[in-house]
mmCIF file of N, CA and C in Angstrom:
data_model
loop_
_atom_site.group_PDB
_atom_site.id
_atom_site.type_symbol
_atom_site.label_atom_id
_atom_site.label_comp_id
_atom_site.label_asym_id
_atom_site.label_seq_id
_atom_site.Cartn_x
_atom_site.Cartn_y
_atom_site.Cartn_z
ATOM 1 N N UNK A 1 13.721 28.063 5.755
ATOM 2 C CA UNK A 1 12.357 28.193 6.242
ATOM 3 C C UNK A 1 11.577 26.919 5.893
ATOM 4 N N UNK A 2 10.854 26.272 6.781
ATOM 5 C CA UNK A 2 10.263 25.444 6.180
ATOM 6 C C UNK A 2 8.464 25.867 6.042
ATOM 7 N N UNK A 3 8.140 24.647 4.653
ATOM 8 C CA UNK A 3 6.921 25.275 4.106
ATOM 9 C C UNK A 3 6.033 25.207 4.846
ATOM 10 N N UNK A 4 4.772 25.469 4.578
ATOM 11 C CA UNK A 4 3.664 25.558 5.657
ATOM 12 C C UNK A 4 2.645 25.812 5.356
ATOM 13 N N UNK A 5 1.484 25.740 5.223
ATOM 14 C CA UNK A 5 0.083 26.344 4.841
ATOM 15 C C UNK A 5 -0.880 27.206 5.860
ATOM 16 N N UNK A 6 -0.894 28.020 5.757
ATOM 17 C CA UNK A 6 -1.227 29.162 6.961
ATOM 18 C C UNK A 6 -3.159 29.549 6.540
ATOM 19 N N UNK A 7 -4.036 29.682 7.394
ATOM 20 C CA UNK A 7 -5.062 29.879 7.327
ATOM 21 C C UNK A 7 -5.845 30.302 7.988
ATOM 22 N N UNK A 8 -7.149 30.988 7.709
ATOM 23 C CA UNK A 8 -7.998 31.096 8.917
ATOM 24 C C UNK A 8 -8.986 29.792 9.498
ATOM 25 N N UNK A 9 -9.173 29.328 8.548
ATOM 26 C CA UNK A 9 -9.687 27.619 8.694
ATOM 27 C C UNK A 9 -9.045 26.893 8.036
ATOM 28 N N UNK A 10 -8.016 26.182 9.243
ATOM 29 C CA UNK A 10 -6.728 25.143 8.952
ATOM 30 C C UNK A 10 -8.047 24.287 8.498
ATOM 31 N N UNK A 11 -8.910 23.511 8.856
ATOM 32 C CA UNK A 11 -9.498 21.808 8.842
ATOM 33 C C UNK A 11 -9.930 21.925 7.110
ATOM 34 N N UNK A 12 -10.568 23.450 6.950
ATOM 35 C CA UNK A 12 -11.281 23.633 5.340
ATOM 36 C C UNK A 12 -10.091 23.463 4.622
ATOM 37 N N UNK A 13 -8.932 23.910 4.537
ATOM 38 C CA UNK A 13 -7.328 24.274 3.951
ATOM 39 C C UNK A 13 -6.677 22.991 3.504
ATOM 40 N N UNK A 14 -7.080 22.046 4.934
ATOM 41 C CA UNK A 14 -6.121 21.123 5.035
ATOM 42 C C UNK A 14 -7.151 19.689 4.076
ATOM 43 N N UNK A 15 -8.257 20.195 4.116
ATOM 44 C CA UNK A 15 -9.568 19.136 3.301
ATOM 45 C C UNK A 15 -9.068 19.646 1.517
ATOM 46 N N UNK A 16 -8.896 20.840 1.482
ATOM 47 C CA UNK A 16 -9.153 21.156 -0.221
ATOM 48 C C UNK A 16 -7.532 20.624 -0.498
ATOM 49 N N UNK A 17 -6.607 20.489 0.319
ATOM 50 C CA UNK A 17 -5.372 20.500 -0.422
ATOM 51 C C UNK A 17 -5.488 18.629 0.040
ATOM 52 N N UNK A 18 -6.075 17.886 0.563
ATOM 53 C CA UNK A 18 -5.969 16.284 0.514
ATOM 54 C C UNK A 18 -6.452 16.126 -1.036
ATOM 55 N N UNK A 19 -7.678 16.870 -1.387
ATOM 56 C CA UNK A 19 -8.395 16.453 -2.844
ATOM 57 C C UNK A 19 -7.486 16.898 -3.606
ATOM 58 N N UNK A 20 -6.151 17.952 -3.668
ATOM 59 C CA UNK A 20 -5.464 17.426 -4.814
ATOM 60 C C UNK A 20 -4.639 16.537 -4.978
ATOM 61 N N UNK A 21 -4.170 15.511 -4.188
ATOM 62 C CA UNK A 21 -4.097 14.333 -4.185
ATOM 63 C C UNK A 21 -4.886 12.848 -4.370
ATOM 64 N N UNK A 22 -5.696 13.016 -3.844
ATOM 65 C CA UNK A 22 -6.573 11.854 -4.303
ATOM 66 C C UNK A 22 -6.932 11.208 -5.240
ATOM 67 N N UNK A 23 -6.671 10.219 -5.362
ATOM 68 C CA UNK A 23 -6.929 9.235 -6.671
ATOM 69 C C UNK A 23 -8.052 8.380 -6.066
ATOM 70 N N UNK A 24 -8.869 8.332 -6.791
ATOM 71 C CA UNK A 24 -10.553 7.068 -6.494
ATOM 72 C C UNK A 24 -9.187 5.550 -6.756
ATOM 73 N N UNK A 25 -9.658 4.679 -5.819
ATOM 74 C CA UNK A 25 -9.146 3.433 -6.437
ATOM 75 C C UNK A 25 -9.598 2.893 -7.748
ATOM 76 N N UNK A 26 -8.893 1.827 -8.153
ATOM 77 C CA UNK A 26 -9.375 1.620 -9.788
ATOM 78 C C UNK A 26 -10.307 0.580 -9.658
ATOM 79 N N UNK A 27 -11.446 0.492 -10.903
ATOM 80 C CA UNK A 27 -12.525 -0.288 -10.265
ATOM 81 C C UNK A 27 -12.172 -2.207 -10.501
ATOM 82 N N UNK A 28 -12.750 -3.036 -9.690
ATOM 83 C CA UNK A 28 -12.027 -4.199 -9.244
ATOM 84 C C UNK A 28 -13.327 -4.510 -9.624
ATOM 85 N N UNK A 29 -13.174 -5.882 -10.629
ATOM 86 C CA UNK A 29 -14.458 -6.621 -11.023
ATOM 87 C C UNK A 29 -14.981 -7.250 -10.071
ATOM 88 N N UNK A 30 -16.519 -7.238 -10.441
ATOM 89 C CA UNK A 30 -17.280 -8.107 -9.538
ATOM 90 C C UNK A 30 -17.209 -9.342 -9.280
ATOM 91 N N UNK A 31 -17.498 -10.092 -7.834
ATOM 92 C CA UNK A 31 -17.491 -11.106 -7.635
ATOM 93 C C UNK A 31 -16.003 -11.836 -7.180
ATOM 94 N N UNK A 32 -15.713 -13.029 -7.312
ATOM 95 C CA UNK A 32 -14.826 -13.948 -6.322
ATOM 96 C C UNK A 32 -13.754 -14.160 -7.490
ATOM 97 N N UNK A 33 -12.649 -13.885 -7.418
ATOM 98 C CA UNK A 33 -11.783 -14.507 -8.513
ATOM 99 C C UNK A 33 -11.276 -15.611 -8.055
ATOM 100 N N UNK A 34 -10.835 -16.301 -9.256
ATOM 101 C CA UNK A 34 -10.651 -17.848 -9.210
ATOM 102 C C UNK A 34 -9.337 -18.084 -8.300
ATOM 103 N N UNK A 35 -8.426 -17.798 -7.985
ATOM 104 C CA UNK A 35 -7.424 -17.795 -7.352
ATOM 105 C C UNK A 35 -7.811 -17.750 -5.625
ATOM 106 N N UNK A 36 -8.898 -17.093 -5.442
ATOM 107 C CA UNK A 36 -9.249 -16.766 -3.911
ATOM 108 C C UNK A 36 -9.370 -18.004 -3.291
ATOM 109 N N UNK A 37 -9.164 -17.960 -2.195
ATOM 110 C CA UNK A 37 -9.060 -19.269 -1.319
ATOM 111 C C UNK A 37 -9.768 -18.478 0.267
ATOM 112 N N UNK A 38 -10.907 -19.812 0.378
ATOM 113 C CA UNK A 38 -11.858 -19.516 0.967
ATOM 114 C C UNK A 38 -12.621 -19.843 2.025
ATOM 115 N N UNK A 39 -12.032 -20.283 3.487
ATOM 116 C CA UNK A 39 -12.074 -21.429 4.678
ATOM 117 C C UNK A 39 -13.711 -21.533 4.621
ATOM 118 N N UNK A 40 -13.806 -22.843 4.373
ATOM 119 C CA UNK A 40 -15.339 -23.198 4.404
ATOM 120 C C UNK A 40 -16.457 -22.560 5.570
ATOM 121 N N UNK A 41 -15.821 -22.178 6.775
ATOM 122 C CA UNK A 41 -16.626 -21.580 7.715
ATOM 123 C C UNK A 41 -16.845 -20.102 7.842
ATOM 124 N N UNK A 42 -15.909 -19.761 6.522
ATOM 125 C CA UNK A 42 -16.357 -18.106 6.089
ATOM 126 C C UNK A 42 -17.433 -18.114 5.451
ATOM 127 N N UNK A 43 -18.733 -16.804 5.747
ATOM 128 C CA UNK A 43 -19.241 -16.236 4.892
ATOM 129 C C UNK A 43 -18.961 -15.218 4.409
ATOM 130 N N UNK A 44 -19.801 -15.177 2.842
ATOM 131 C CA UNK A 44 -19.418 -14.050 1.588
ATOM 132 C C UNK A 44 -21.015 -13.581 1.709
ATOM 133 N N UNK A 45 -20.992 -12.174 1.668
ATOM 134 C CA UNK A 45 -22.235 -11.984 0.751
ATOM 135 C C UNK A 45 -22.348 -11.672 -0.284
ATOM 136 N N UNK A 46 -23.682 -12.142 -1.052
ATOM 137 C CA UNK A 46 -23.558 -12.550 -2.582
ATOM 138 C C UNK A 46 -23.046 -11.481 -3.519
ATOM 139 N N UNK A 47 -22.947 -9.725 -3.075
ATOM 140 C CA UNK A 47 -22.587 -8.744 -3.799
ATOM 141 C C UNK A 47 -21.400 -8.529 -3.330
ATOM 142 N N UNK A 48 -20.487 -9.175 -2.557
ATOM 143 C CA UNK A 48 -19.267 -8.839 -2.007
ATOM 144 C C UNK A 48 -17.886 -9.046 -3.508
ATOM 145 N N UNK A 49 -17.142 -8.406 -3.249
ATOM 146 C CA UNK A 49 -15.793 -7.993 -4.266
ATOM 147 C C UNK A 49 -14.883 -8.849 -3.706
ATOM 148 N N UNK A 50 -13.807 -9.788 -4.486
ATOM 149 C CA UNK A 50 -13.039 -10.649 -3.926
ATOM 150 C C UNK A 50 -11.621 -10.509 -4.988
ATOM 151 N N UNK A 51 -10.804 -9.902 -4.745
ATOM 152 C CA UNK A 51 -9.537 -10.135 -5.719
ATOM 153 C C UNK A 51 -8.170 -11.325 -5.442
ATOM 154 N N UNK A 52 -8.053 -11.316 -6.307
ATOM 155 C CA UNK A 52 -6.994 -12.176 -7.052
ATOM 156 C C UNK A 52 -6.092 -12.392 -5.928
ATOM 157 N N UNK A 53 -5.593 -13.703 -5.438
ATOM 158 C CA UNK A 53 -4.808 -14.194 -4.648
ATOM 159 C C UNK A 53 -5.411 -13.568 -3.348
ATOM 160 N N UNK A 54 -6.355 -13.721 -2.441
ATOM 161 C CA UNK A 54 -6.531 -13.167 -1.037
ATOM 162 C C UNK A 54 -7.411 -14.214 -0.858
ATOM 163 N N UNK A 55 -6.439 -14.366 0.634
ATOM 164 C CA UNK A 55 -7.289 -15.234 1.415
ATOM 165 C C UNK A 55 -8.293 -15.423 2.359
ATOM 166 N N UNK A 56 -9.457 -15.893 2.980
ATOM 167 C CA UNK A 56 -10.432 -15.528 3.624
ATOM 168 C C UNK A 56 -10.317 -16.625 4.973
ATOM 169 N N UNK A 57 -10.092 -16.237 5.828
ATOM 170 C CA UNK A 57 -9.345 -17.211 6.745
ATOM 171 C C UNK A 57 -10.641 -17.547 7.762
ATOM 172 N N UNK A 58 -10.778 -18.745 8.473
ATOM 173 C CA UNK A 58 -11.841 -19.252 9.248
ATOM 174 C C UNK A 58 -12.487 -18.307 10.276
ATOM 175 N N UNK A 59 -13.883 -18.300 9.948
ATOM 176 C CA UNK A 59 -14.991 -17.646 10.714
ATOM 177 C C UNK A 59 -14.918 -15.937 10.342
ATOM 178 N N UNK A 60 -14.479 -15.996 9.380
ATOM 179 C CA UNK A 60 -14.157 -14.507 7.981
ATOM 180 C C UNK A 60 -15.870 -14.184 7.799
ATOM 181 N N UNK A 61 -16.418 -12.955 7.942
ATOM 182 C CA UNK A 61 -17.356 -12.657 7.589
ATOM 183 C C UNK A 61 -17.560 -11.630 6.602
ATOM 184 N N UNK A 62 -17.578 -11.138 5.356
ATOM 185 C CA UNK A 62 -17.539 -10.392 4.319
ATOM 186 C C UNK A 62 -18.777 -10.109 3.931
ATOM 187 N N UNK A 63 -18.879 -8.687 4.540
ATOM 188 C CA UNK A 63 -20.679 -8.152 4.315
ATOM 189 C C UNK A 63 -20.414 -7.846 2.813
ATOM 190 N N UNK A 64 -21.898 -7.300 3.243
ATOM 191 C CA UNK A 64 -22.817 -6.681 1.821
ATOM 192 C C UNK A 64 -21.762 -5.361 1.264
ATOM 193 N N UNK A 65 -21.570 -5.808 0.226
ATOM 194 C CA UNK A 65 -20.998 -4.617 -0.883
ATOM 195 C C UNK A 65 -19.477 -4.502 -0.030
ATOM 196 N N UNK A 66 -18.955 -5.862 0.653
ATOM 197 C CA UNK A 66 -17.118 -5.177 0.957
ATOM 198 C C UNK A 66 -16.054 -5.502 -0.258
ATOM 199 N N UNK A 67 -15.377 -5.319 -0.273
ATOM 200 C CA UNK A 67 -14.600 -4.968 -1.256
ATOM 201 C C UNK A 67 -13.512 -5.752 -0.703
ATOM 202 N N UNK A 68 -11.872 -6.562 -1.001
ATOM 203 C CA UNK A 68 -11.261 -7.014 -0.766
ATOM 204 C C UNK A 68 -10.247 -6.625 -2.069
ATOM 205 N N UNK A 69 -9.339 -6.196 -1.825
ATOM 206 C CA UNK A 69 -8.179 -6.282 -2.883
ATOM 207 C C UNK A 69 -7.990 -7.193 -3.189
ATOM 208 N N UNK A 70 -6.715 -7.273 -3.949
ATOM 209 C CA UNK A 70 -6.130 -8.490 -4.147
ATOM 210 C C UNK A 70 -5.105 -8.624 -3.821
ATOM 211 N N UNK A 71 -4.597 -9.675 -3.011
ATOM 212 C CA UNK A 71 -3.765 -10.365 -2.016
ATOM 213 C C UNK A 71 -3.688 -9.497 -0.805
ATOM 214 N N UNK A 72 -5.073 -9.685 -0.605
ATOM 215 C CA UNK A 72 -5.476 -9.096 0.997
ATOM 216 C C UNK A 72 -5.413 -10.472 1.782
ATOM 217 N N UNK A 73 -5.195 -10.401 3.259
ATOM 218 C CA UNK A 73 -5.083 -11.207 4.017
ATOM 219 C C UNK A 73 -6.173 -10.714 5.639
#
């Protein structure tokens, strides 16, 4: 038999059983780390998140409050 989750509201069922999975990402310091590499015709905005090894490639626009991993491309 295979398993299954049976309900009267699949969308509510299928929402409470994603949250027992979910992990928040871990928090990523503020600002540009030194490793980032950064095509001069990109803009950053000044509260934007920049991690370790990712690159920002020409005419790159990085709003207010985005977030970038590290070794994002």
């Amino acid at each position: 038999e295979i398993p299954a989750l049976r309900a009267d509201d699949p969308y509510s069922t299928f929402a409470d059983a994603v949250e027992l999975f979910y992990r928040p990402l871990p928090e990523e310091p503020s600002g540009i780390h030194a490793t980032v590499v950064i095509d001069d015709s990109a803009r950053i905005a000044p509260d934007a998140s920049i991690g370790a090894y990712t690159v920002i490639a020409a005419g790159v626009c990085v709003g207010a409050a985005a977030r970038c991993d590290a070794r994002a491309r």
